[in-house]
XYZ file of C-alpha atoms in Angstrom:
212
model
C -41.151 0.925 -65.443
C -37.883 2.144 -64.235
C -37.386 5.731 -63.827
C -33.898 7.002 -65.643
C -33.231 8.367 -61.929
C -33.562 5.296 -60.083
C -30.630 3.158 -58.645
C -28.332 1.336 -60.964
C -26.971 -2.212 -60.580
C -23.273 -2.376 -61.323
C -24.029 -5.620 -63.487
C -26.305 -3.323 -65.622
C -23.225 -0.461 -65.556
C -21.122 -2.921 -67.064
C -23.714 -4.172 -69.641
C -24.083 -0.618 -70.922
C -20.508 0.333 -70.508
C -18.517 -2.540 -71.681
C -19.477 -2.620 -75.372
C -18.861 1.515 -75.346
C -15.625 0.400 -74.335
C -15.395 -2.410 -77.068
C -16.505 0.130 -80.007
C -14.143 3.000 -78.446
C -11.017 0.911 -78.933
C -12.081 -0.604 -82.451
C -12.689 2.439 -83.703
C -9.529 4.142 -82.027
C -7.257 1.738 -83.498
C -8.653 1.309 -87.199
C -8.711 5.132 -87.319
C -4.912 4.756 -85.998
C -3.818 2.414 -88.698
C -6.102 4.644 -91.627
C -3.940 7.472 -90.906
C -0.862 5.491 -90.102
C 2.420 7.514 -92.242
C 0.195 10.655 -92.717
C 2.124 12.967 -90.580
C 1.120 16.252 -91.590
C 1.217 18.133 -88.554
C 3.921 18.870 -86.289
C 2.821 20.335 -82.489
C 6.061 20.309 -81.073
C 7.096 23.191 -78.807
C 10.540 23.875 -76.605
C 8.109 23.210 -73.769
C 7.937 19.443 -75.312
C 11.399 19.059 -75.261
C 11.931 20.689 -71.575
C 9.550 18.243 -69.716
C 11.657 15.516 -68.636
C 11.385 11.653 -69.919
C 10.217 9.633 -66.659
C 9.421 6.151 -67.897
C 8.171 5.492 -64.439
C 4.837 7.536 -64.671
C 3.717 4.904 -67.365
C 1.868 3.563 -64.064
C -0.097 6.348 -64.174
C -1.104 5.880 -67.901
C -2.995 2.719 -69.218
C -3.078 1.614 -65.613
C -4.889 4.783 -64.019
C -7.238 5.116 -67.453
C -8.677 1.542 -66.608
C -9.517 2.358 -63.178
C -11.068 5.475 -64.161
C -13.490 3.601 -66.461
C -14.380 0.841 -63.770
C -14.955 3.477 -61.156
C -18.261 4.118 -63.193
C -19.379 0.723 -62.006
C -18.593 1.438 -58.653
C -19.455 5.462 -57.686
C -22.251 6.176 -60.328
C -25.855 6.189 -58.569
C -28.488 6.149 -60.580
C -29.547 5.251 -64.570
C -29.700 8.911 -65.505
C -26.139 10.032 -64.335
C -24.917 6.578 -66.152
C -26.500 7.629 -69.439
C -25.272 11.530 -69.366
C -21.805 10.042 -68.979
C -21.909 7.474 -71.164
C -23.066 10.323 -73.612
C -20.162 12.756 -72.549
C -17.281 9.829 -73.228
C -19.411 9.063 -76.844
C -18.911 12.996 -77.231
C -15.338 13.609 -76.878
C -14.817 10.403 -78.218
C -16.303 11.609 -81.761
C -14.657 14.786 -81.869
C -11.214 12.824 -81.059
C -11.801 10.575 -84.197
C -12.546 13.983 -86.489
C -9.304 15.271 -85.440
C -8.009 12.138 -85.879
C -8.294 12.206 -89.373
C -8.132 15.822 -89.757
C -4.975 16.761 -88.056
C -2.898 13.536 -88.564
C -0.336 13.618 -85.961
C 2.541 11.266 -84.752
C 5.095 11.891 -81.583
C 8.484 11.160 -82.146
C 8.951 8.334 -79.437
C 12.467 8.039 -78.018
C 13.715 4.840 -77.201
C 13.696 3.343 -73.344
C 16.382 4.556 -71.586
C 18.957 1.871 -71.185
C 18.880 2.362 -66.767
C 15.125 2.003 -67.277
C 13.933 -0.564 -64.494
C 12.956 -3.236 -66.009
C 9.127 -3.680 -64.790
C 8.799 -0.238 -66.086
C 10.354 -0.943 -69.313
C 8.252 -4.177 -69.606
C 5.061 -2.494 -69.545
C 6.325 0.712 -71.911
C 7.135 -2.085 -74.645
C 3.798 -3.380 -73.888
C 1.970 -0.226 -74.492
C 3.818 1.005 -77.025
C 2.335 -2.559 -79.091
C -1.033 -1.744 -77.956
C -1.570 1.682 -78.951
C -0.734 2.815 -82.092
C 2.065 5.763 -82.739
C -0.338 8.267 -83.757
C -3.618 9.612 -83.252
C -2.076 12.171 -80.968
C -4.005 15.226 -81.503
C -6.221 15.352 -79.166
C -5.156 13.308 -76.266
C -8.265 10.868 -76.139
C -6.960 9.385 -73.048
C -7.101 12.358 -71.467
C -10.920 13.707 -72.995
C -12.188 10.514 -72.198
C -10.817 10.127 -69.032
C -11.863 13.650 -67.770
C -15.492 13.031 -69.256
C -15.523 10.025 -67.196
C -14.348 11.567 -64.309
C -16.353 14.860 -63.873
C -19.525 12.255 -64.464
C -18.265 10.362 -61.517
C -18.299 13.424 -59.850
C -21.640 14.669 -60.533
C -23.155 11.575 -58.921
C -20.231 10.592 -56.378
C -18.103 13.678 -54.913
C -15.784 10.867 -52.950
C -15.462 9.090 -55.897
C -15.004 11.389 -58.192
C -12.351 13.216 -56.425
C -10.499 9.971 -56.448
C -11.107 9.493 -60.327
C -10.292 13.245 -61.066
C -6.694 12.926 -59.448
C -6.220 10.047 -61.193
C -7.136 11.801 -64.517
C -5.022 14.574 -63.805
C -1.973 12.026 -63.398
C -2.965 10.440 -66.454
C -2.740 13.666 -68.027
C 1.063 14.200 -66.637
C 2.074 10.762 -67.695
C 1.034 11.258 -71.428
C 3.647 14.115 -71.987
C 6.476 12.436 -69.326
C 6.562 8.969 -71.145
C 6.935 11.072 -74.322
C 3.784 9.645 -75.915
C 2.290 12.781 -76.763
C 2.728 16.411 -77.487
C 1.664 18.778 -74.353
C -0.899 20.525 -76.809
C -2.146 17.045 -76.988
C -3.283 16.842 -73.575
C -4.198 20.658 -72.690
C -6.606 19.981 -76.309
C -7.964 16.788 -74.786
C -8.719 18.376 -71.134
C -10.232 20.989 -73.003
C -12.269 19.113 -74.723
C -13.048 16.187 -71.704
C -14.750 19.455 -69.457
C -16.838 20.746 -72.881
C -18.015 17.104 -73.393
C -19.160 16.636 -69.723
C -20.956 19.971 -69.526
C -22.825 19.081 -73.384
C -23.909 15.544 -71.490
C -25.098 16.944 -68.332
C -26.777 20.314 -70.112
C -30.313 19.519 -69.668
C -29.812 17.318 -66.487
C -32.982 17.767 -64.066
C -31.538 15.665 -61.331
C -34.260 12.932 -59.375
C -31.592 11.890 -57.106
C -29.217 14.060 -54.829
C -26.243 14.978 -57.200
C -22.987 17.574 -56.647
C -23.159 20.343 -59.007
C -19.607 20.948 -61.216
């Protein structure tokens, strides 16, 4: 019988991760449709108005999110670390779903500036059509990406550092593309770290890992 601490192949990582990614996307979309129009909470602050609108940072938004989760397959070395990382992501997502239902809010997304480069405008338009306009607090993109990146760092410092940099850029992009309130990103960051700690709370590493 294989140990959870033994090495794990890339195909097996996708076999565990892909169904979870599909479930997250499905549930996220269903909740977004269920609470659409229920803008009961406004988290706008003067800081949201102060932050510039940089459409080009859309390339740090959805693309980086996808890359971070694919780094799991490349970098996480053991079954134990994989399962604990997936557990961390699940914890973060459950809390986000509860928050979406308890604190429904929608960010007033402004129109794309006329001077925006066509490539940036096309990606922004695509993402706005793909993503629901609500489900803002807390930012699940930030929470899940940081929970994932920290799990990667736990097993592979080099690729984990890359994942954390990507997650940080993503966290900035949610406000510079005017998709989220500032508080959404801050809460998402805190939740991602808390979920990571919860997922690895009882970790007893059988192979070399990096503490955080």
